CSV table of C-alpha atoms in Angstrom, one decimal:
chain,number,residue,atom,x,y,z
E,1,MET,CA,24.5,35.5,6.8
E,2,ASP,CA,27.3,35.9,4.1
E,3,PRO,CA,26.1,34.8,0.5
E,4,LYS,CA,29.6,33.7,-0.1
E,5,ASP,CA,29.6,31.2,2.7
E,6,ILE,CA,28.9,27.5,2.3
E,7,PRO,CA,25.5,27.0,4.1
E,8,TYR,CA,26.3,23.9,6.3
E,9,PRO,CA,23.2,22.5,7.9
E,10,LYS,CA,23.0,23.3,11.7
E,11,VAL,CA,20.7,20.4,12.8
E,12,MET,CA,21.4,16.7,11.7
E,13,MET,CA,19.8,13.4,12.9
E,14,THR,CA,21.9,10.7,14.5
E,15,SER,CA,22.1,7.5,12.5
E,16,LYS,CA,19.7,6.0,15.0
E,17,GLU,CA,17.2,8.9,14.7
E,18,LEU,CA,17.4,8.6,10.8
E,19,GLU,CA,16.9,5.0,10.9
E,20,ASP,CA,13.9,5.3,13.2
E,21,LYS,CA,12.2,8.1,11.2
E,22,ARG,CA,12.8,6.1,8.0
E,23,GLY,CA,11.0,3.1,9.8
E,24,GLU,CA,8.2,5.4,10.7
E,25,TYR,CA,7.9,6.6,7.1
E,26,GLU,CA,8.5,3.2,5.6
E,27,GLU,CA,5.2,2.9,3.7
E,28,ILE,CA,5.4,6.7,2.6
E,29,LEU,CA,9.0,6.1,1.4
E,30,SER,CA,8.2,3.1,-0.6
E,31,VAL,CA,5.4,4.8,-2.5
E,32,VAL,CA,7.5,8.0,-3.1
E,33,GLN,CA,10.5,5.9,-4.3
E,34,PHE,CA,8.2,4.0,-6.7
E,35,PHE,CA,6.9,7.1,-8.4
E,36,SER,CA,10.3,8.8,-8.2
E,37,GLN,CA,11.8,6.0,-10.1
E,38,LYS,CA,9.2,6.5,-12.9
E,39,VAL,CA,10.3,10.2,-13.1
E,40,LEU,CA,14.0,9.1,-13.4
E,41,ASP,CA,13.2,6.5,-16.0
E,42,SER,CA,11.2,8.9,-18.1
E,43,LEU,CA,13.9,11.5,-18.0
E,44,LYS,CA,16.9,9.1,-18.4
E,45,GLY,CA,19.9,11.2,-19.7
E,46,THR,CA,19.0,14.2,-17.6
E,47,PRO,CA,20.9,14.7,-14.4
E,48,LEU,CA,18.3,14.7,-11.9
E,49,LEU,CA,18.5,14.1,-8.0
E,50,LEU,CA,15.1,13.3,-6.3
E,51,ALA,CA,14.9,13.8,-2.4
E,52,VAL,CA,12.2,13.4,0.0
E,53,SER,CA,11.9,15.3,3.3
E,54,ASP,CA,9.6,14.8,6.4
E,55,GLU,CA,7.2,17.6,7.7
E,56,GLU,CA,10.0,19.2,9.6
E,57,GLY,CA,12.3,19.6,6.6
E,58,PHE,CA,14.7,16.6,7.5
E,59,ILE,CA,16.0,14.8,4.3
E,60,LEU,CA,15.0,11.1,4.6
E,61,HIS,CA,16.1,9.9,1.2
E,62,MET,CA,18.0,10.7,-2.0
E,63,MET,CA,18.0,9.0,-5.4
E,64,GLY,CA,19.2,9.8,-9.0
E,65,ASP,CA,22.3,11.4,-10.5
E,66,GLU,CA,25.6,10.6,-8.5
E,67,THR,CA,27.4,13.7,-9.7
E,68,ILE,CA,24.8,16.1,-8.3
E,69,LYS,CA,24.6,14.0,-5.1
E,70,ASN,CA,28.4,14.1,-4.6
E,71,THR,CA,28.3,18.0,-5.3
E,72,ILE,CA,25.7,18.6,-2.5
E,73,ASN,CA,27.3,16.0,-0.3
E,74,GLN,CA,30.3,18.3,-0.2
E,75,LEU,CA,28.0,21.1,1.1
E,76,GLY,CA,27.0,18.9,3.9
E,77,ILE,CA,23.5,18.1,2.3
E,78,ARG,CA,22.8,14.4,2.8
E,79,PRO,CA,20.0,12.3,4.4
E,80,GLY,CA,19.4,13.4,8.0
E,81,VAL,CA,20.1,17.0,7.6
E,82,GLN,CA,17.3,19.5,8.3
E,83,PHE,CA,16.6,22.3,5.9
E,84,THR,CA,15.5,25.6,7.4
E,85,GLU,CA,15.7,29.2,6.1
E,86,GLN,CA,17.6,30.3,9.0
E,87,ALA,CA,20.4,27.7,8.3
E,88,MET,CA,20.2,27.2,4.6
E,89,GLY,CA,19.0,30.6,3.3
E,90,THR,CA,16.4,30.5,0.6
E,91,ASN,CA,15.6,26.9,-0.3
E,92,VAL,CA,12.8,24.7,-1.8
E,93,VAL,CA,12.4,22.5,1.0
E,94,SER,CA,11.6,25.1,3.7
E,95,LEU,CA,9.5,27.0,1.3
E,96,SER,CA,7.4,24.2,0.1
E,97,LEU,CA,6.6,23.1,3.6
E,98,LYS,CA,5.8,26.7,4.5
E,99,HIS,CA,3.5,27.1,1.6
E,100,SER,CA,2.2,23.6,1.4
E,101,GLY,CA,0.1,22.8,-1.6
E,102,LEU,CA,2.0,25.3,-3.8
E,103,PRO,CA,4.8,24.1,-6.1
E,104,ILE,CA,8.1,25.9,-5.5
E,105,GLN,CA,11.1,26.6,-7.7
E,106,VAL,CA,14.4,28.1,-6.7
E,107,ILE,CA,16.7,28.5,-9.7
E,108,GLY,CA,20.3,29.5,-9.9
E,109,ALA,CA,20.7,33.1,-8.4
E,110,ASP,CA,17.3,32.6,-6.6
E,111,HIS,CA,19.2,30.8,-4.0
E,112,TYR,CA,20.8,33.1,-1.3
E,113,HIS,CA,24.2,31.3,-1.3
E,114,GLU,CA,26.4,31.7,-4.4
E,115,CYS,CA,27.6,28.2,-4.2
E,116,LEU,CA,24.1,27.0,-5.1
E,117,HIS,CA,23.8,29.4,-8.1
E,118,GLN,CA,24.5,26.5,-10.6
E,119,ILE,CA,21.7,24.3,-9.2
E,120,ALA,CA,18.0,24.5,-10.1
E,121,CYS,CA,15.6,23.0,-7.5
E,122,TYR,CA,11.8,22.3,-7.4
E,123,ALA,CA,9.6,21.0,-4.5
E,124,VAL,CA,6.0,20.2,-3.7
E,125,ALA,CA,4.7,19.2,-0.4
E,126,PHE,CA,2.5,16.2,0.0
E,127,HIS,CA,-0.3,15.2,2.5
E,128,TYR,CA,-2.6,12.7,3.6
E,129,THR,CA,-5.4,14.4,1.6
E,130,ASP,CA,-8.4,13.1,3.7
E,131,ILE,CA,-7.3,14.9,6.9
E,132,GLY,CA,-4.9,17.5,5.3
E,133,ASP,CA,-1.9,16.1,7.4
E,134,LEU,CA,1.3,17.4,6.0
E,135,LEU,CA,3.7,14.6,5.5
E,136,GLY,CA,6.8,16.1,3.8
E,137,SER,CA,8.1,17.4,0.5
E,138,LEU,CA,9.2,15.9,-2.7
E,139,ILE,CA,12.4,17.6,-4.3
E,140,ILE,CA,14.0,17.7,-7.6
E,141,MET,CA,17.5,19.0,-8.1
E,142,THR,CA,19.4,19.6,-11.4
E,143,SER,CA,22.0,21.8,-12.9
E,144,VAL,CA,20.8,25.2,-14.1
E,145,GLU,CA,21.2,24.3,-17.8
E,146,TYR,CA,18.6,21.7,-17.4
E,147,GLN,CA,16.0,23.9,-15.8
E,148,ASN,CA,12.7,23.6,-17.3
E,149,PRO,CA,9.3,25.2,-16.3
E,150,LEU,CA,7.8,21.7,-17.1
E,151,MET,CA,9.6,20.3,-14.0
E,152,VAL,CA,7.1,21.9,-11.7
E,153,THR,CA,4.2,20.5,-13.6
E,154,MET,CA,5.6,17.0,-13.6
E,155,LEU,CA,6.4,17.2,-10.0
E,156,SER,CA,2.9,18.3,-9.0
E,157,ILE,CA,1.4,15.4,-11.1
E,158,THR,CA,3.8,12.9,-9.3
E,159,VAL,CA,2.8,14.4,-5.9
E,160,ASP,CA,-0.8,13.9,-6.9
E,161,SER,CA,-0.1,10.3,-7.8
E,162,ILE,CA,1.7,9.8,-4.4
E,163,GLU,CA,-1.1,11.3,-2.4
E,164,ARG,CA,-3.8,9.2,-4.2
E,165,GLU,CA,-1.7,6.0,-3.6
E,166,LEU,CA,-1.2,6.9,0.0
E,167,LEU,CA,-4.9,7.6,0.6
E,168,LEU,CA,-5.9,4.4,-1.1
E,169,ARG,CA,-3.6,2.3,1.0
E,170,LYS,CA,-5.0,4.0,4.0
E,171,GLN,CA,-8.5,3.3,3.1
E,172,ASN,CA,-7.7,-0.3,2.1
E,173,ARG,CA,-6.3,-0.8,5.7
E,174,GLN,CA,-9.3,0.6,7.2
E,175,LEU,CA,-11.6,-1.5,5.1
E,176,ASN,CA,-9.6,-4.7,5.8
E,177,ILE,CA,-9.9,-4.0,9.6
E,178,MET,CA,-13.7,-3.6,9.2
E,179,ASN,CA,-13.9,-6.7,6.9
E,180,GLN,CA,-11.9,-8.6,9.5
E,181,ILE,CA,-14.2,-7.7,12.4
E,182,MET,CA,-17.3,-8.5,10.3
E,183,MET,CA,-15.9,-11.8,9.1
E,184,GLU,CA,-14.7,-13.0,12.6
E,185,ASN,CA,-18.1,-12.1,14.3
E,186,ALA,CA,-20.3,-13.6,11.4
E,187,THR,CA,-22.7,-16.3,12.4
E,188,ASN,CA,-22.1,-17.9,8.9
E,189,GLY,CA,-19.0,-19.8,8.0
E,190,ILE,CA,-16.9,-17.8,5.4
E,191,ILE,CA,-14.0,-19.4,3.4
E,192,ILE,CA,-12.0,-17.2,0.9
E,193,THR,CA,-9.6,-18.6,-1.5
E,194,ASP,CA,-7.2,-17.1,-4.1
E,195,LYS,CA,-7.8,-17.9,-7.9
E,196,GLU,CA,-5.4,-21.0,-7.5
E,197,GLY,CA,-7.7,-22.5,-4.8
E,198,ARG,CA,-5.4,-21.7,-1.7
E,199,ILE,CA,-7.3,-20.8,1.4
E,200,THR,CA,-6.8,-17.0,2.3
E,201,GLY,CA,-9.6,-16.4,4.8
E,202,PHE,CA,-11.2,-18.8,7.3
E,203,ASN,CA,-13.4,-17.3,10.1
E,204,ARG,CA,-14.2,-18.8,13.4
E,205,THR,CA,-17.7,-20.3,12.3
E,206,ALA,CA,-15.8,-22.0,9.4
E,207,GLN,CA,-13.6,-23.6,12.0
E,208,SER,CA,-16.6,-25.0,14.0
E,209,PHE,CA,-18.2,-26.4,10.8
E,210,THR,CA,-15.1,-28.1,9.4
E,211,GLY,CA,-13.4,-28.9,12.6
E,212,LEU,CA,-10.2,-27.4,11.3
E,213,SER,CA,-8.2,-24.7,12.9
E,214,LYS,CA,-7.4,-21.5,10.9
E,215,GLU,CA,-3.8,-22.1,11.2
E,216,LEU,CA,-4.2,-25.5,9.6
E,217,ALA,CA,-6.6,-24.2,6.9
E,218,LEU,CA,-4.8,-21.0,5.8
E,219,CYS,CA,-2.5,-21.4,2.6
E,220,ARG,CA,-3.7,-25.0,2.1
E,221,SER,CA,-5.5,-26.0,-1.1
E,222,VAL,CA,-9.3,-25.9,-0.8
E,223,LEU,CA,-9.1,-29.7,-1.8
E,224,TYR,CA,-8.1,-30.2,1.8
E,225,LEU,CA,-11.7,-29.2,2.9
E,226,SER,CA,-13.4,-32.6,2.2
E,227,PRO,CA,-16.3,-33.1,1.8
E,228,MET,CA,-17.2,-29.8,0.4
E,229,ASP,CA,-13.9,-29.4,-1.6
E,230,HIS,CA,-15.2,-30.3,-5.0
E,231,TYR,CA,-18.1,-27.8,-4.8
E,232,ILE,CA,-15.6,-24.9,-4.1
E,233,TYR,CA,-13.2,-26.0,-6.5
E,234,ASP,CA,-15.9,-26.2,-9.3
E,235,VAL,CA,-16.3,-22.4,-8.8
E,236,ILE,CA,-12.6,-21.9,-9.1
E,237,GLN,CA,-12.5,-23.9,-12.4
E,238,HIS,CA,-15.5,-22.4,-14.0
E,239,GLY,CA,-16.2,-19.2,-12.3
E,240,LYS,CA,-19.8,-19.8,-11.8
E,241,ASN,CA,-21.9,-18.9,-8.7
E,242,THR,CA,-23.1,-22.2,-6.9
E,243,LYS,CA,-25.9,-22.6,-4.3
E,244,THR,CA,-26.3,-26.0,-2.8
E,245,SER,CA,-27.5,-27.6,0.5
E,246,ARG,CA,-26.0,-30.7,2.0
E,247,SER,CA,-26.7,-32.7,5.2
E,248,VAL,CA,-23.4,-33.4,6.9
E,249,LEU,CA,-23.1,-36.9,8.5
E,250,ASN,CA,-20.9,-38.2,11.3
E,251,LYS,CA,-18.7,-40.9,9.8
E,252,ARG,CA,-19.1,-43.3,12.7
E,253,THR,CA,-22.7,-43.0,13.5
E,254,ARG,CA,-24.0,-41.9,10.1
E,255,THR,CA,-26.3,-39.4,11.9
E,256,PRO,CA,-26.7,-35.8,10.7
E,257,VAL,CA,-24.2,-33.5,12.4
E,258,LEU,CA,-25.5,-30.3,10.8
E,259,SER,CA,-27.0,-29.3,7.5
E,260,VAL,CA,-24.9,-26.8,5.6
E,261,TYR,CA,-26.0,-24.2,3.0
E,262,LEU,CA,-23.1,-23.4,0.6
E,263,MET,CA,-23.2,-20.2,-1.4
E,264,LEU,CA,-20.2,-20.0,-3.5
E,265,SER,CA,-19.0,-17.2,-5.8
E,266,PRO,CA,-16.0,-15.8,-7.6
E,267,PHE,CA,-14.8,-12.2,-6.9
E,268,THR,CA,-14.2,-10.3,-10.2
E,269,THR,CA,-12.8,-7.0,-11.1
E,270,ASN,CA,-13.6,-4.9,-14.2
E,271,ARG,CA,-10.2,-4.4,-15.8
E,272,ASN,CA,-9.8,-3.4,-19.5
E,273,ILE,CA,-13.6,-4.2,-19.9
E,274,SER,CA,-13.1,-7.8,-19.5
E,275,LEU,CA,-13.9,-9.6,-16.1
E,276,GLU,CA,-10.7,-11.1,-14.5
E,277,HIS,CA,-11.2,-13.8,-12.0
E,278,LEU,CA,-9.6,-13.0,-8.7
E,279,ASP,CA,-10.7,-14.7,-5.6
E,280,ASN,CA,-13.6,-17.0,-4.4
E,281,PHE,CA,-15.8,-17.1,-1.3
E,282,ALA,CA,-18.0,-19.6,0.2
E,283,ILE,CA,-20.6,-19.2,2.9
E,284,LEU,CA,-21.5,-21.9,5.2
E,285,ARG,CA,-24.8,-21.7,7.1
E,286,ASN,CA,-26.1,-24.3,9.6
E,287,VAL,CA,-29.7,-24.8,8.8
E,288,LEU,CA,-30.3,-28.1,10.5
E,289,LYS,CA,-32.8,-26.5,12.9
E,290,ARG,CA,-34.8,-25.1,10.0
E,291,LYS,CA,-34.7,-28.3,8.1
E,292,LYS,CA,-35.2,-30.5,11.1
E,293,GLY,CA,-36.4,-34.0,10.1
E,294,THR,CA,-35.5,-33.3,6.4
E,295,THR,CA,-33.6,-36.3,4.9
E,296,THR,CA,-34.0,-35.4,1.2
E,297,TRP,CA,-30.8,-33.4,0.9
E,298,PRO,CA,-27.8,-35.2,-0.6
E,299,THR,CA,-25.4,-35.9,2.1
E,300,MET,CA,-21.7,-35.3,2.8
E,301,THR,CA,-19.6,-37.3,5.4
E,302,ILE,CA,-17.2,-35.8,7.8
């Protein structure tokens, strides 16, 4: 390898392969772009180019300074190319993936090829931290006059934020699947609304209690759930827990169809110490068998 040569990449994805890989990395790229944009915004005025590679060293996305982007594009470096030491010489992408977990910097003459001696590069690999699965590398490129040892620290902090967000999203997906399984198999009817009173959750048992299909109920106002609508709406308005029991009568025969125990409560989260009202849930329980013969409860008509 001649250091005076221009190190053109030897392996490059086709447009279709790059599109497919970006689709596979869609969530990862959205998280990386979000935090990368924060870095660019905080260092506005500094010519920076941020790039993200997959675990094999293929560049998937670039964002930032157009001058640096045009310079490296002339060297054949663009989304879809693969960085390997054999093809590109000493570079931060392959080094960060090889020594994952360690921040890497290659500045000026640290690059093997002379055409890269005016560029300072930094990279840190990122993972799914729960299983240690290597996902790729986040890279910063700038001109040598803007090199700064704090770039490595900033990049490491950004990667930590990316890893935490990716782990949180993964855990939320798993939790959502578990909640859906539990909700759909619950013997009690469960209705969830947002803070505006639109129905966002409606399980099978709630369908049998109300006679409404999930498709009809979702996204509608809770006021659509007559005759229990005003009880749920009261929780939304005042944010108070409510427990009430009602005998539900058939409109035509005026005979009890079922007795429903309503437990309604607002979901809240602790943010900036104060409680913010987020969502509401109602639990409907058929207790007619337990209360057989009881006629003292207030009634609702369906």
